[in-house]
Amino acid sequence: MLAIAIVISFCVGLYMTGLNMSPTRLKLYNWHKWAGVVILLLSTARLLWRLTHRPPPLPESTTGLQRTAAHAGHGVLYALFFAVPLAGWAYSSATGFPIVLFGILPLPDWVPKDRELAETLKGVHKWLAYGLAAVVVGHVLAAFKHQFVDRDGLMARMGVGRQ
Ligand code: HEM
């Protein structure tokens, strides 16, 4: 669910910034922001779950280097699950466009309206989002390698094919 929401948010983000100013672009900007806030809520729930539930052990055959890479990769993923939407939220506030979640619930601005800050945050949001995309692709490729090359059943740990 979280992975699908992030992939859709990323694609909508890329697409909407290429559009000319139009009601469609404005609508997509709002959907993008709302999806981003939902991702923030899902990431919080996911992190709380992870902190209170020990994950299944990695396969015996996993090397020390692979274990370190796996833990580091997961840590970076969790950090970006929060940093990307929070940077987007801050950028939106700095441009003076407060978020009204689903058009109903106004969310607080946690940075001041500031043109220069907005320009900086726009770049931060963009490059963090591209970084998240890169880490997600690396994560998926690593999972496929374990599943189809090492055949160590690691993807069962992610719930794929778990009995
Ligand atoms: C995990 C969630 C999110 C992802 C993956 C994501 C990804 C992206 C991407 C890829 C872009 C296009 C960057 C570019 O190429 O210029 C973008 C733009 C944008 N995002 Fe997000 N975003 C997320 C959450 C949010 C949130 C929570 C907000 C605000 C509340 C937000 C506000 C924006 C805005 C305003 C732009 C347009 C920037 C411009 O005008 O160039 N994003 N986002």
mmCIF file of N, CA, C and O in Angstrom, residues 23-124:
data_model
loop_
_atom_site.group_PDB
_atom_site.id
_atom_site.type_symbol
_atom_site.label_atom_id
_atom_site.label_comp_id
_atom_site.label_asym_id
_atom_site.label_seq_id
_atom_site.Cartn_x
_atom_site.Cartn_y
_atom_site.Cartn_z
ATOM 1 N N PRO A 23 -6.735 24.103 -14.817
ATOM 2 C CA PRO A 23 -7.471 23.484 -13.696
ATOM 3 C C PRO A 23 -6.959 22.064 -13.416
ATOM 4 O O PRO A 23 -6.871 21.657 -12.262
ATOM 5 N N THR A 24 -6.575 21.331 -14.474
ATOM 6 C CA THR A 24 -6.053 19.964 -14.285
ATOM 7 C C THR A 24 -4.767 19.985 -13.466
ATOM 8 O O THR A 24 -4.600 19.199 -12.524
ATOM 9 N N ARG A 25 -3.843 20.934 -13.804
ATOM 10 C CA ARG A 25 -2.579 21.012 -13.065
ATOM 11 C C ARG A 25 -2.846 21.314 -11.595
ATOM 12 O O ARG A 25 -2.284 20.690 -10.706
ATOM 13 N N LEU A 26 -3.749 22.280 -11.342
ATOM 14 C CA LEU A 26 -4.067 22.657 -9.950
ATOM 15 C C LEU A 26 -4.654 21.464 -9.204
ATOM 16 O O LEU A 26 -4.299 21.197 -8.053
ATOM 17 N N LYS A 27 -5.542 20.699 -9.887
ATOM 18 C CA LYS A 27 -6.173 19.532 -9.263
ATOM 19 C C LYS A 27 -5.106 18.486 -8.923
ATOM 20 O O LYS A 27 -5.075 17.942 -7.817
ATOM 21 N N LEU A 28 -4.173 18.250 -9.874
ATOM 22 C CA LEU A 28 -3.119 17.250 -9.643
ATOM 23 C C LEU A 28 -2.185 17.684 -8.509
ATOM 24 O O LEU A 28 -1.746 16.853 -7.712
ATOM 25 N N TYR A 29 -1.905 18.997 -8.425
ATOM 26 C CA TYR A 29 -1.063 19.490 -7.331
ATOM 27 C C TYR A 29 -1.701 19.165 -5.987
ATOM 28 O O TYR A 29 -1.060 18.690 -5.052
ATOM 29 N N ASN A 30 -3.036 19.388 -5.902
ATOM 30 C CA ASN A 30 -3.738 19.082 -4.648
ATOM 31 C C ASN A 30 -3.719 17.584 -4.354
ATOM 32 O O ASN A 30 -3.410 17.166 -3.238
ATOM 33 N N TRP A 31 -4.017 16.771 -5.361
ATOM 34 C CA TRP A 31 -4.007 15.317 -5.156
ATOM 35 C C TRP A 31 -2.626 14.859 -4.719
ATOM 36 O O TRP A 31 -2.492 14.024 -3.830
ATOM 37 N N HIS A 32 -1.607 15.436 -5.353
ATOM 38 C CA HIS A 32 -0.225 15.070 -5.021
ATOM 39 C C HIS A 32 0.062 15.385 -3.561
ATOM 40 O O HIS A 32 0.630 14.576 -2.828
ATOM 41 N N LYS A 33 -0.352 16.575 -3.131
ATOM 42 C CA LYS A 33 -0.105 16.976 -1.738
ATOM 43 C C LYS A 33 -0.887 16.087 -0.773
ATOM 44 O O LYS A 33 -0.345 15.635 0.237
ATOM 45 N N TRP A 34 -2.166 15.804 -1.092
ATOM 46 C CA TRP A 34 -2.982 14.971 -0.208
ATOM 47 C C TRP A 34 -2.400 13.559 -0.118
ATOM 48 O O TRP A 34 -2.307 12.993 0.968
ATOM 49 N N ALA A 35 -1.993 13.033 -1.281
ATOM 50 C CA ALA A 35 -1.388 11.677 -1.275
ATOM 51 C C ALA A 35 -0.119 11.686 -0.431
ATOM 52 O O ALA A 35 0.147 10.753 0.334
ATOM 53 N N GLY A 36 0.646 12.795 -0.532
ATOM 54 C CA GLY A 36 1.886 12.908 0.233
ATOM 55 C C GLY A 36 1.629 12.914 1.737
ATOM 56 O O GLY A 36 2.361 12.285 2.505
ATOM 57 N N VAL A 37 0.560 13.610 2.149
ATOM 58 C CA VAL A 37 0.232 13.644 3.584
ATOM 59 C C VAL A 37 -0.234 12.255 4.047
ATOM 60 O O VAL A 37 0.133 11.797 5.136
ATOM 61 N N VAL A 38 -0.997 11.556 3.199
ATOM 62 C CA VAL A 38 -1.432 10.189 3.544
ATOM 63 C C VAL A 38 -0.207 9.274 3.656
ATOM 64 O O VAL A 38 -0.123 8.438 4.569
ATOM 65 N N ILE A 39 0.780 9.491 2.760
ATOM 66 C CA ILE A 39 2.020 8.704 2.825
ATOM 67 C C ILE A 39 2.736 8.952 4.158
ATOM 68 O O ILE A 39 3.264 8.028 4.781
ATOM 69 N N LEU A 40 2.702 10.195 4.601
ATOM 70 C CA LEU A 40 3.316 10.548 5.895
ATOM 71 C C LEU A 40 2.620 9.772 7.020
ATOM 72 O O LEU A 40 3.280 9.217 7.896
ATOM 73 N N LEU A 41 1.284 9.691 6.966
ATOM 74 C CA LEU A 41 0.524 8.966 8.007
ATOM 75 C C LEU A 41 0.810 7.461 7.919
ATOM 76 O O LEU A 41 1.063 6.809 8.948
ATOM 77 N N LEU A 42 0.837 6.919 6.706
ATOM 78 C CA LEU A 42 1.120 5.483 6.528
ATOM 79 C C LEU A 42 2.541 5.155 6.987
ATOM 80 O O LEU A 42 2.780 4.114 7.610
ATOM 81 N N SER A 43 3.475 6.076 6.707
ATOM 82 C CA SER A 43 4.873 5.845 7.115
ATOM 83 C C SER A 43 4.987 5.841 8.627
ATOM 84 O O SER A 43 5.753 5.045 9.193
ATOM 85 N N THR A 44 4.218 6.720 9.292
ATOM 86 C CA THR A 44 4.236 6.745 10.762
ATOM 87 C C THR A 44 3.706 5.434 11.318
ATOM 88 O O THR A 44 4.316 4.835 12.210
ATOM 89 N N ALA A 45 2.590 4.961 10.741
ATOM 90 C CA ALA A 45 2.016 3.691 11.197
ATOM 91 C C ALA A 45 3.011 2.551 10.948
ATOM 92 O O ALA A 45 3.226 1.697 11.814
ATOM 93 N N ARG A 46 3.643 2.575 9.782
ATOM 94 C CA ARG A 46 4.609 1.527 9.426
ATOM 95 C C ARG A 46 5.795 1.526 10.386
ATOM 96 O O ARG A 46 6.238 0.469 10.847
ATOM 97 N N LEU A 47 6.299 2.707 10.704
ATOM 98 C CA LEU A 47 7.459 2.800 11.608
ATOM 99 C C LEU A 47 7.083 2.316 13.002
ATOM 100 O O LEU A 47 7.836 1.568 13.637
ATOM 101 N N LEU A 48 5.888 2.691 13.473
ATOM 102 C CA LEU A 48 5.446 2.241 14.798
ATOM 103 C C LEU A 48 5.316 0.718 14.812
ATOM 104 O O LEU A 48 5.712 0.057 15.778
ATOM 105 N N TRP A 49 4.817 0.172 13.710
ATOM 106 C CA TRP A 49 4.699 -1.283 13.614
ATOM 107 C C TRP A 49 6.093 -1.925 13.681
ATOM 108 O O TRP A 49 6.343 -2.867 14.427
ATOM 109 N N ARG A 50 7.010 -1.349 12.917
ATOM 110 C CA ARG A 50 8.367 -1.914 12.839
ATOM 111 C C ARG A 50 9.072 -1.836 14.184
ATOM 112 O O ARG A 50 9.816 -2.737 14.573
ATOM 113 N N LEU A 51 8.813 -0.753 14.945
ATOM 114 C CA LEU A 51 9.481 -0.567 16.244
ATOM 115 C C LEU A 51 8.905 -1.496 17.314
ATOM 116 O O LEU A 51 9.553 -1.749 18.335
ATOM 117 N N THR A 52 7.703 -2.011 17.072
ATOM 118 C CA THR A 52 7.075 -2.863 18.092
ATOM 119 C C THR A 52 6.981 -4.322 17.647
ATOM 120 O O THR A 52 6.442 -5.147 18.377
ATOM 121 N N HIS A 53 7.473 -4.635 16.445
ATOM 122 C CA HIS A 53 7.443 -6.021 15.958
ATOM 123 C C HIS A 53 8.803 -6.376 15.359
ATOM 124 O O HIS A 53 9.256 -5.695 14.443
ATOM 125 N N ARG A 54 9.427 -7.433 15.902
ATOM 126 C CA ARG A 54 10.746 -7.852 15.379
ATOM 127 C C ARG A 54 10.554 -8.487 13.992
ATOM 128 O O ARG A 54 9.691 -9.362 13.832
ATOM 129 N N PRO A 55 11.304 -8.036 12.981
ATOM 130 C CA PRO A 55 11.137 -8.619 11.648
ATOM 131 C C PRO A 55 11.672 -10.054 11.612
ATOM 132 O O PRO A 55 12.533 -10.411 12.418
ATOM 133 N N PRO A 56 11.173 -10.887 10.678
ATOM 134 C CA PRO A 56 11.705 -12.257 10.562
ATOM 135 C C PRO A 56 13.210 -12.201 10.262
ATOM 136 O O PRO A 56 13.661 -11.233 9.650
ATOM 137 N N PRO A 57 13.979 -13.211 10.695
ATOM 138 C CA PRO A 57 15.427 -13.161 10.462
ATOM 139 C C PRO A 57 15.785 -13.241 8.976
ATOM 140 O O PRO A 57 15.022 -13.792 8.173
ATOM 141 N N LEU A 58 16.903 -12.645 8.603
ATOM 142 C CA LEU A 58 17.386 -12.762 7.231
ATOM 143 C C LEU A 58 17.807 -14.209 6.992
ATOM 144 O O LEU A 58 18.155 -14.919 7.931
ATOM 145 N N PRO A 59 17.774 -14.679 5.736
ATOM 146 C CA PRO A 59 18.198 -16.057 5.448
ATOM 147 C C PRO A 59 19.619 -16.311 5.970
ATOM 148 O O PRO A 59 20.464 -15.413 5.943
ATOM 149 N N GLU A 60 19.875 -17.552 6.451
ATOM 150 C CA GLU A 60 21.195 -17.953 7.001
ATOM 151 C C GLU A 60 22.316 -17.564 6.035
ATOM 152 O O GLU A 60 23.378 -17.129 6.456
ATOM 153 N N SER A 61 22.028 -17.728 4.742
ATOM 154 C CA SER A 61 23.082 -17.546 3.715
ATOM 155 C C SER A 61 23.457 -16.085 3.493
ATOM 156 O O SER A 61 24.396 -15.784 2.764
ATOM 157 N N THR A 62 22.758 -15.171 4.144
ATOM 158 C CA THR A 62 23.035 -13.748 3.925
ATOM 159 C C THR A 62 24.392 -13.380 4.506
ATOM 160 O O THR A 62 24.666 -13.661 5.678
ATOM 161 N N THR A 63 25.268 -12.769 3.706
ATOM 162 C CA THR A 63 26.608 -12.421 4.191
ATOM 163 C C THR A 63 26.550 -11.180 5.080
ATOM 164 O O THR A 63 25.558 -10.448 5.072
ATOM 165 N N GLY A 64 27.651 -10.946 5.820
ATOM 166 C CA GLY A 64 27.731 -9.785 6.708
ATOM 167 C C GLY A 64 27.524 -8.488 5.935
ATOM 168 O O GLY A 64 26.777 -7.601 6.364
ATOM 169 N N LEU A 65 28.142 -8.406 4.762
ATOM 170 C CA LEU A 65 28.036 -7.195 3.935
ATOM 171 C C LEU A 65 26.596 -6.984 3.483
ATOM 172 O O LEU A 65 26.049 -5.885 3.538
ATOM 173 N N GLN A 66 25.942 -8.099 3.079
ATOM 174 C CA GLN A 66 24.540 -7.999 2.646
ATOM 175 C C GLN A 66 23.654 -7.543 3.809
ATOM 176 O O GLN A 66 22.744 -6.728 3.617
ATOM 177 N N ARG A 67 23.934 -8.048 5.010
ATOM 178 C CA ARG A 67 23.144 -7.660 6.187
ATOM 179 C C ARG A 67 23.298 -6.149 6.450
ATOM 180 O O ARG A 67 22.301 -5.445 6.662
ATOM 181 N N THR A 68 24.550 -5.679 6.385
ATOM 182 C CA THR A 68 24.794 -4.244 6.614
ATOM 183 C C THR A 68 24.078 -3.415 5.554
ATOM 184 O O THR A 68 23.404 -2.440 5.861
ATOM 185 N N ALA A 69 24.197 -3.860 4.286
ATOM 186 C CA ALA A 69 23.551 -3.120 3.180
ATOM 187 C C ALA A 69 22.036 -3.127 3.355
ATOM 188 O O ALA A 69 21.370 -2.096 3.145
ATOM 189 N N ALA A 70 21.487 -4.267 3.765
ATOM 190 C CA ALA A 70 20.036 -4.367 3.946
ATOM 191 C C ALA A 70 19.558 -3.407 5.038
ATOM 192 O O ALA A 70 18.614 -2.627 4.833
ATOM 193 N N HIS A 71 20.248 -3.419 6.187
ATOM 194 C CA HIS A 71 19.841 -2.547 7.301
ATOM 195 C C HIS A 71 20.005 -1.083 6.927
ATOM 196 O O HIS A 71 19.121 -0.259 7.195
ATOM 197 N N ALA A 72 21.128 -0.763 6.249
ATOM 198 C CA ALA A 72 21.360 0.635 5.848
ATOM 199 C C ALA A 72 20.291 1.075 4.846
ATOM 200 O O ALA A 72 19.719 2.162 4.968
ATOM 201 N N GLY A 73 19.984 0.189 3.886
ATOM 202 C CA GLY A 73 18.982 0.502 2.872
ATOM 203 C C GLY A 73 17.608 0.743 3.488
ATOM 204 O O GLY A 73 16.904 1.690 3.136
ATOM 205 N N HIS A 74 17.249 -0.109 4.452
ATOM 206 C CA HIS A 74 15.951 0.054 5.113
ATOM 207 C C HIS A 74 15.913 1.362 5.893
ATOM 208 O O HIS A 74 14.916 2.083 5.884
ATOM 209 N N GLY A 75 17.033 1.701 6.537
ATOM 210 C CA GLY A 75 17.097 2.946 7.313
ATOM 211 C C GLY A 75 16.928 4.167 6.416
ATOM 212 O O GLY A 75 16.152 5.086 6.735
ATOM 213 N N VAL A 76 17.603 4.139 5.258
ATOM 214 C CA VAL A 76 17.492 5.264 4.310
ATOM 215 C C VAL A 76 16.063 5.359 3.772
ATOM 216 O O VAL A 76 15.493 6.452 3.665
ATOM 217 N N LEU A 77 15.452 4.197 3.485
ATOM 218 C CA LEU A 77 14.069 4.195 2.997
ATOM 219 C C LEU A 77 13.126 4.857 4.013
ATOM 220 O O LEU A 77 12.353 5.745 3.670
ATOM 221 N N TYR A 78 13.235 4.434 5.279
ATOM 222 C CA TYR A 78 12.369 5.013 6.314
ATOM 223 C C TYR A 78 12.603 6.520 6.429
ATOM 224 O O TYR A 78 11.655 7.303 6.508
ATOM 225 N N ALA A 79 13.867 6.938 6.392
ATOM 226 C CA ALA A 79 14.166 8.374 6.519
ATOM 227 C C ALA A 79 13.531 9.156 5.368
ATOM 228 O O ALA A 79 12.913 10.203 5.574
ATOM 229 N N LEU A 80 13.605 8.590 4.141
ATOM 230 C CA LEU A 80 13.049 9.293 2.982
ATOM 231 C C LEU A 80 11.514 9.255 2.962
ATOM 232 O O LEU A 80 10.873 10.178 2.450
ATOM 233 N N PHE A 81 10.913 8.200 3.548
ATOM 234 C CA PHE A 81 9.458 8.144 3.644
ATOM 235 C C PHE A 81 8.916 9.378 4.386
ATOM 236 O O PHE A 81 7.795 9.807 4.164
ATOM 237 N N PHE A 82 9.749 9.916 5.273
ATOM 238 C CA PHE A 82 9.353 11.109 6.029
ATOM 239 C C PHE A 82 9.909 12.387 5.392
ATOM 240 O O PHE A 82 9.200 13.386 5.267
ATOM 241 N N ALA A 83 11.194 12.333 4.965
ATOM 242 C CA ALA A 83 11.837 13.562 4.481
ATOM 243 C C ALA A 83 11.193 14.096 3.204
ATOM 244 O O ALA A 83 10.993 15.309 3.074
ATOM 245 N N VAL A 84 10.820 13.201 2.256
ATOM 246 C CA VAL A 84 10.246 13.670 0.982
ATOM 247 C C VAL A 84 8.919 14.409 1.195
ATOM 248 O O VAL A 84 8.777 15.561 0.770
ATOM 249 N N PRO A 85 7.928 13.790 1.862
ATOM 250 C CA PRO A 85 6.665 14.541 2.056
ATOM 251 C C PRO A 85 6.815 15.764 2.955
ATOM 252 O O PRO A 85 6.162 16.782 2.709
ATOM 253 N N LEU A 86 7.705 15.682 3.979
ATOM 254 C CA LEU A 86 7.872 16.853 4.857
ATOM 255 C C LEU A 86 8.503 18.014 4.079
ATOM 256 O O LEU A 86 8.109 19.174 4.257
ATOM 257 N N ALA A 87 9.454 17.708 3.184
ATOM 258 C CA ALA A 87 10.059 18.763 2.357
ATOM 259 C C ALA A 87 9.009 19.346 1.411
ATOM 260 O O ALA A 87 8.960 20.563 1.184
ATOM 261 N N GLY A 88 8.130 18.482 0.862
ATOM 262 C CA GLY A 88 7.070 18.963 -0.013
ATOM 263 C C GLY A 88 6.104 19.879 0.734
ATOM 264 O O GLY A 88 5.696 20.933 0.223
ATOM 265 N N TRP A 89 5.762 19.461 1.950
ATOM 266 C CA TRP A 89 4.859 20.252 2.794
ATOM 267 C C TRP A 89 5.483 21.612 3.097
ATOM 268 O O TRP A 89 4.840 22.658 2.957
ATOM 269 N N ALA A 90 6.784 21.605 3.500
ATOM 270 C CA ALA A 90 7.479 22.859 3.811
ATOM 271 C C ALA A 90 7.540 23.756 2.580
ATOM 272 O O ALA A 90 7.306 24.974 2.679
ATOM 273 N N TYR A 91 7.808 23.145 1.408
ATOM 274 C CA TYR A 91 7.865 23.926 0.156
ATOM 275 C C TYR A 91 6.514 24.591 -0.105
ATOM 276 O O TYR A 91 6.427 25.786 -0.399
ATOM 277 N N SER A 92 5.446 23.815 0.074
ATOM 278 C CA SER A 92 4.112 24.350 -0.167
ATOM 279 C C SER A 92 3.815 25.523 0.775
ATOM 280 O O SER A 92 3.312 26.555 0.357
ATOM 281 N N SER A 93 4.192 25.371 2.050
ATOM 282 C CA SER A 93 3.979 26.465 3.019
ATOM 283 C C SER A 93 4.804 27.690 2.643
ATOM 284 O O SER A 93 4.307 28.819 2.663
ATOM 285 N N ALA A 94 6.072 27.476 2.251
ATOM 286 C CA ALA A 94 6.964 28.602 1.931
ATOM 287 C C ALA A 94 6.497 29.368 0.697
ATOM 288 O O ALA A 94 6.790 30.557 0.547
ATOM 289 N N THR A 95 5.737 28.678 -0.188
ATOM 290 C CA THR A 95 5.203 29.378 -1.362
ATOM 291 C C THR A 95 3.888 30.094 -1.031
ATOM 292 O O THR A 95 3.336 30.790 -1.872
ATOM 293 N N GLY A 96 3.406 29.897 0.185
ATOM 294 C CA GLY A 96 2.184 30.584 0.602
ATOM 295 C C GLY A 96 0.916 29.834 0.226
ATOM 296 O O GLY A 96 -0.178 30.397 0.234
ATOM 297 N N PHE A 97 1.060 28.535 -0.139
ATOM 298 C CA PHE A 97 -0.117 27.710 -0.458
ATOM 299 C C PHE A 97 -0.335 26.694 0.662
ATOM 300 O O PHE A 97 0.199 25.574 0.595
ATOM 301 N N PRO A 98 -1.107 27.069 1.710
ATOM 302 C CA PRO A 98 -1.336 26.101 2.792
ATOM 303 C C PRO A 98 -2.079 24.882 2.254
ATOM 304 O O PRO A 98 -2.766 24.962 1.245
ATOM 305 N N ILE A 99 -1.895 23.732 2.926
ATOM 306 C CA ILE A 99 -2.563 22.499 2.503
ATOM 307 C C ILE A 99 -3.907 22.391 3.199
ATOM 308 O O ILE A 99 -3.992 22.531 4.408
ATOM 309 N N VAL A 100 -4.974 22.160 2.430
ATOM 310 C CA VAL A 100 -6.285 21.870 3.011
ATOM 311 C C VAL A 100 -6.582 20.425 2.628
ATOM 312 O O VAL A 100 -6.957 20.141 1.486
ATOM 313 N N LEU A 101 -6.311 19.499 3.578
ATOM 314 C CA LEU A 101 -6.381 18.073 3.280
ATOM 315 C C LEU A 101 -7.785 17.683 2.808
ATOM 316 O O LEU A 101 -8.763 17.958 3.500
ATOM 317 N N PHE A 102 -7.842 17.092 1.610
ATOM 318 C CA PHE A 102 -9.095 16.686 0.981
ATOM 319 C C PHE A 102 -10.074 17.848 0.851
ATOM 320 O O PHE A 102 -11.293 17.666 0.818
ATOM 321 N N GLY A 103 -9.533 19.080 0.847
ATOM 322 C CA GLY A 103 -10.381 20.255 0.710
ATOM 323 C C GLY A 103 -11.196 20.542 1.973
ATOM 324 O O GLY A 103 -12.071 21.417 1.971
ATOM 325 N N ILE A 104 -10.929 19.796 3.040
ATOM 326 C CA ILE A 104 -11.718 19.913 4.281
ATOM 327 C C ILE A 104 -10.883 20.399 5.466
ATOM 328 O O ILE A 104 -11.248 21.339 6.147
ATOM 329 N N LEU A 105 -9.751 19.731 5.687
ATOM 330 C CA LEU A 105 -8.967 19.954 6.908
ATOM 331 C C LEU A 105 -7.723 20.801 6.639
ATOM 332 O O LEU A 105 -6.758 20.313 6.041
ATOM 333 N N PRO A 106 -7.744 22.069 7.066
ATOM 334 C CA PRO A 106 -6.546 22.900 6.858
ATOM 335 C C PRO A 106 -5.396 22.426 7.748
ATOM 336 O O PRO A 106 -5.603 22.210 8.935
ATOM 337 N N LEU A 107 -4.213 22.196 7.169
ATOM 338 C CA LEU A 107 -3.048 21.764 7.938
ATOM 339 C C LEU A 107 -2.167 22.975 8.235
ATOM 340 O O LEU A 107 -2.121 23.907 7.445
ATOM 341 N N PRO A 108 -1.484 22.943 9.382
ATOM 342 C CA PRO A 108 -0.675 24.114 9.747
ATOM 343 C C PRO A 108 0.543 24.282 8.832
ATOM 344 O O PRO A 108 1.071 23.316 8.298
ATOM 345 N N ASP A 109 0.947 25.545 8.647
ATOM 346 C CA ASP A 109 2.196 25.816 7.934
ATOM 347 C C ASP A 109 3.305 25.761 8.978
ATOM 348 O O ASP A 109 3.220 26.455 9.973
ATOM 349 N N TRP A 110 4.342 24.940 8.759
ATOM 350 C CA TRP A 110 5.397 24.893 9.780
ATOM 351 C C TRP A 110 6.665 25.586 9.331
ATOM 352 O O TRP A 110 7.686 25.530 10.004
ATOM 353 N N VAL A 111 6.602 26.234 8.154
ATOM 354 C CA VAL A 111 7.668 27.171 7.784
ATOM 355 C C VAL A 111 6.992 28.452 7.301
ATOM 356 O O VAL A 111 5.863 28.411 6.813
ATOM 357 N N PRO A 112 7.699 29.622 7.430
ATOM 358 C CA PRO A 112 7.069 30.893 7.033
ATOM 359 C C PRO A 112 7.031 31.045 5.511
ATOM 360 O O PRO A 112 7.781 30.367 4.801
ATOM 361 N N LYS A 113 6.142 31.921 5.034
ATOM 362 C CA LYS A 113 6.096 32.219 3.605
ATOM 363 C C LYS A 113 7.366 32.981 3.267
ATOM 364 O O LYS A 113 7.631 34.033 3.843
ATOM 365 N N ASP A 114 8.172 32.424 2.331
ATOM 366 C CA ASP A 114 9.490 33.014 2.022
ATOM 367 C C ASP A 114 9.920 32.543 0.644
ATOM 368 O O ASP A 114 10.177 31.351 0.444
ATOM 369 N N ARG A 115 10.029 33.499 -0.313
ATOM 370 C CA ARG A 115 10.304 33.123 -1.706
ATOM 371 C C ARG A 115 11.626 32.378 -1.849
ATOM 372 O O ARG A 115 11.706 31.324 -2.494
ATOM 373 N N GLU A 116 12.691 32.878 -1.199
ATOM 374 C CA GLU A 116 14.013 32.244 -1.319
ATOM 375 C C GLU A 116 13.997 30.847 -0.704
ATOM 376 O O GLU A 116 14.493 29.879 -1.298
ATOM 377 N N LEU A 117 13.391 30.754 0.479
ATOM 378 C CA LEU A 117 13.303 29.446 1.149
ATOM 379 C C LEU A 117 12.531 28.473 0.260
ATOM 380 O O LEU A 117 12.908 27.308 0.113
ATOM 381 N N ALA A 118 11.465 28.980 -0.391
ATOM 382 C CA ALA A 118 10.651 28.118 -1.271
ATOM 383 C C ALA A 118 11.502 27.560 -2.408
ATOM 384 O O ALA A 118 11.427 26.365 -2.716
ATOM 385 N N GLU A 119 12.330 28.396 -3.006
ATOM 386 C CA GLU A 119 13.185 27.929 -4.110
ATOM 387 C C GLU A 119 14.126 26.825 -3.637
ATOM 388 O O GLU A 119 14.334 25.820 -4.307
ATOM 389 N N THR A 120 14.695 27.023 -2.424
ATOM 390 C CA THR A 120 15.604 26.010 -1.875
ATOM 391 C C THR A 120 14.844 24.704 -1.607
ATOM 392 O O THR A 120 15.288 23.627 -2.000
ATOM 393 N N LEU A 121 13.668 24.842 -0.972
ATOM 394 C CA LEU A 121 12.890 23.649 -0.607
ATOM 395 C C LEU A 121 12.372 22.901 -1.845
ATOM 396 O O LEU A 121 12.246 21.677 -1.830
ATOM 397 N N LYS A 122 12.103 23.636 -2.908
ATOM 398 C CA LYS A 122 11.653 23.005 -4.160
ATOM 399 C C LYS A 122 12.720 22.032 -4.659
ATOM 400 O O LYS A 122 12.423 20.884 -5.011
ATOM 401 N N GLY A 123 13.980 22.489 -4.624
ATOM 402 C CA GLY A 123 15.091 21.626 -5.053
ATOM 403 C C GLY A 123 15.296 20.474 -4.077
ATOM 404 O O GLY A 123 15.532 19.334 -4.494
ATOM 405 N N VAL A 124 15.182 20.765 -2.774
ATOM 406 C CA VAL A 124 15.357 19.710 -1.760
ATOM 407 C C VAL A 124 14.307 18.622 -1.967
ATOM 408 O O VAL A 124 14.626 17.426 -1.996
#
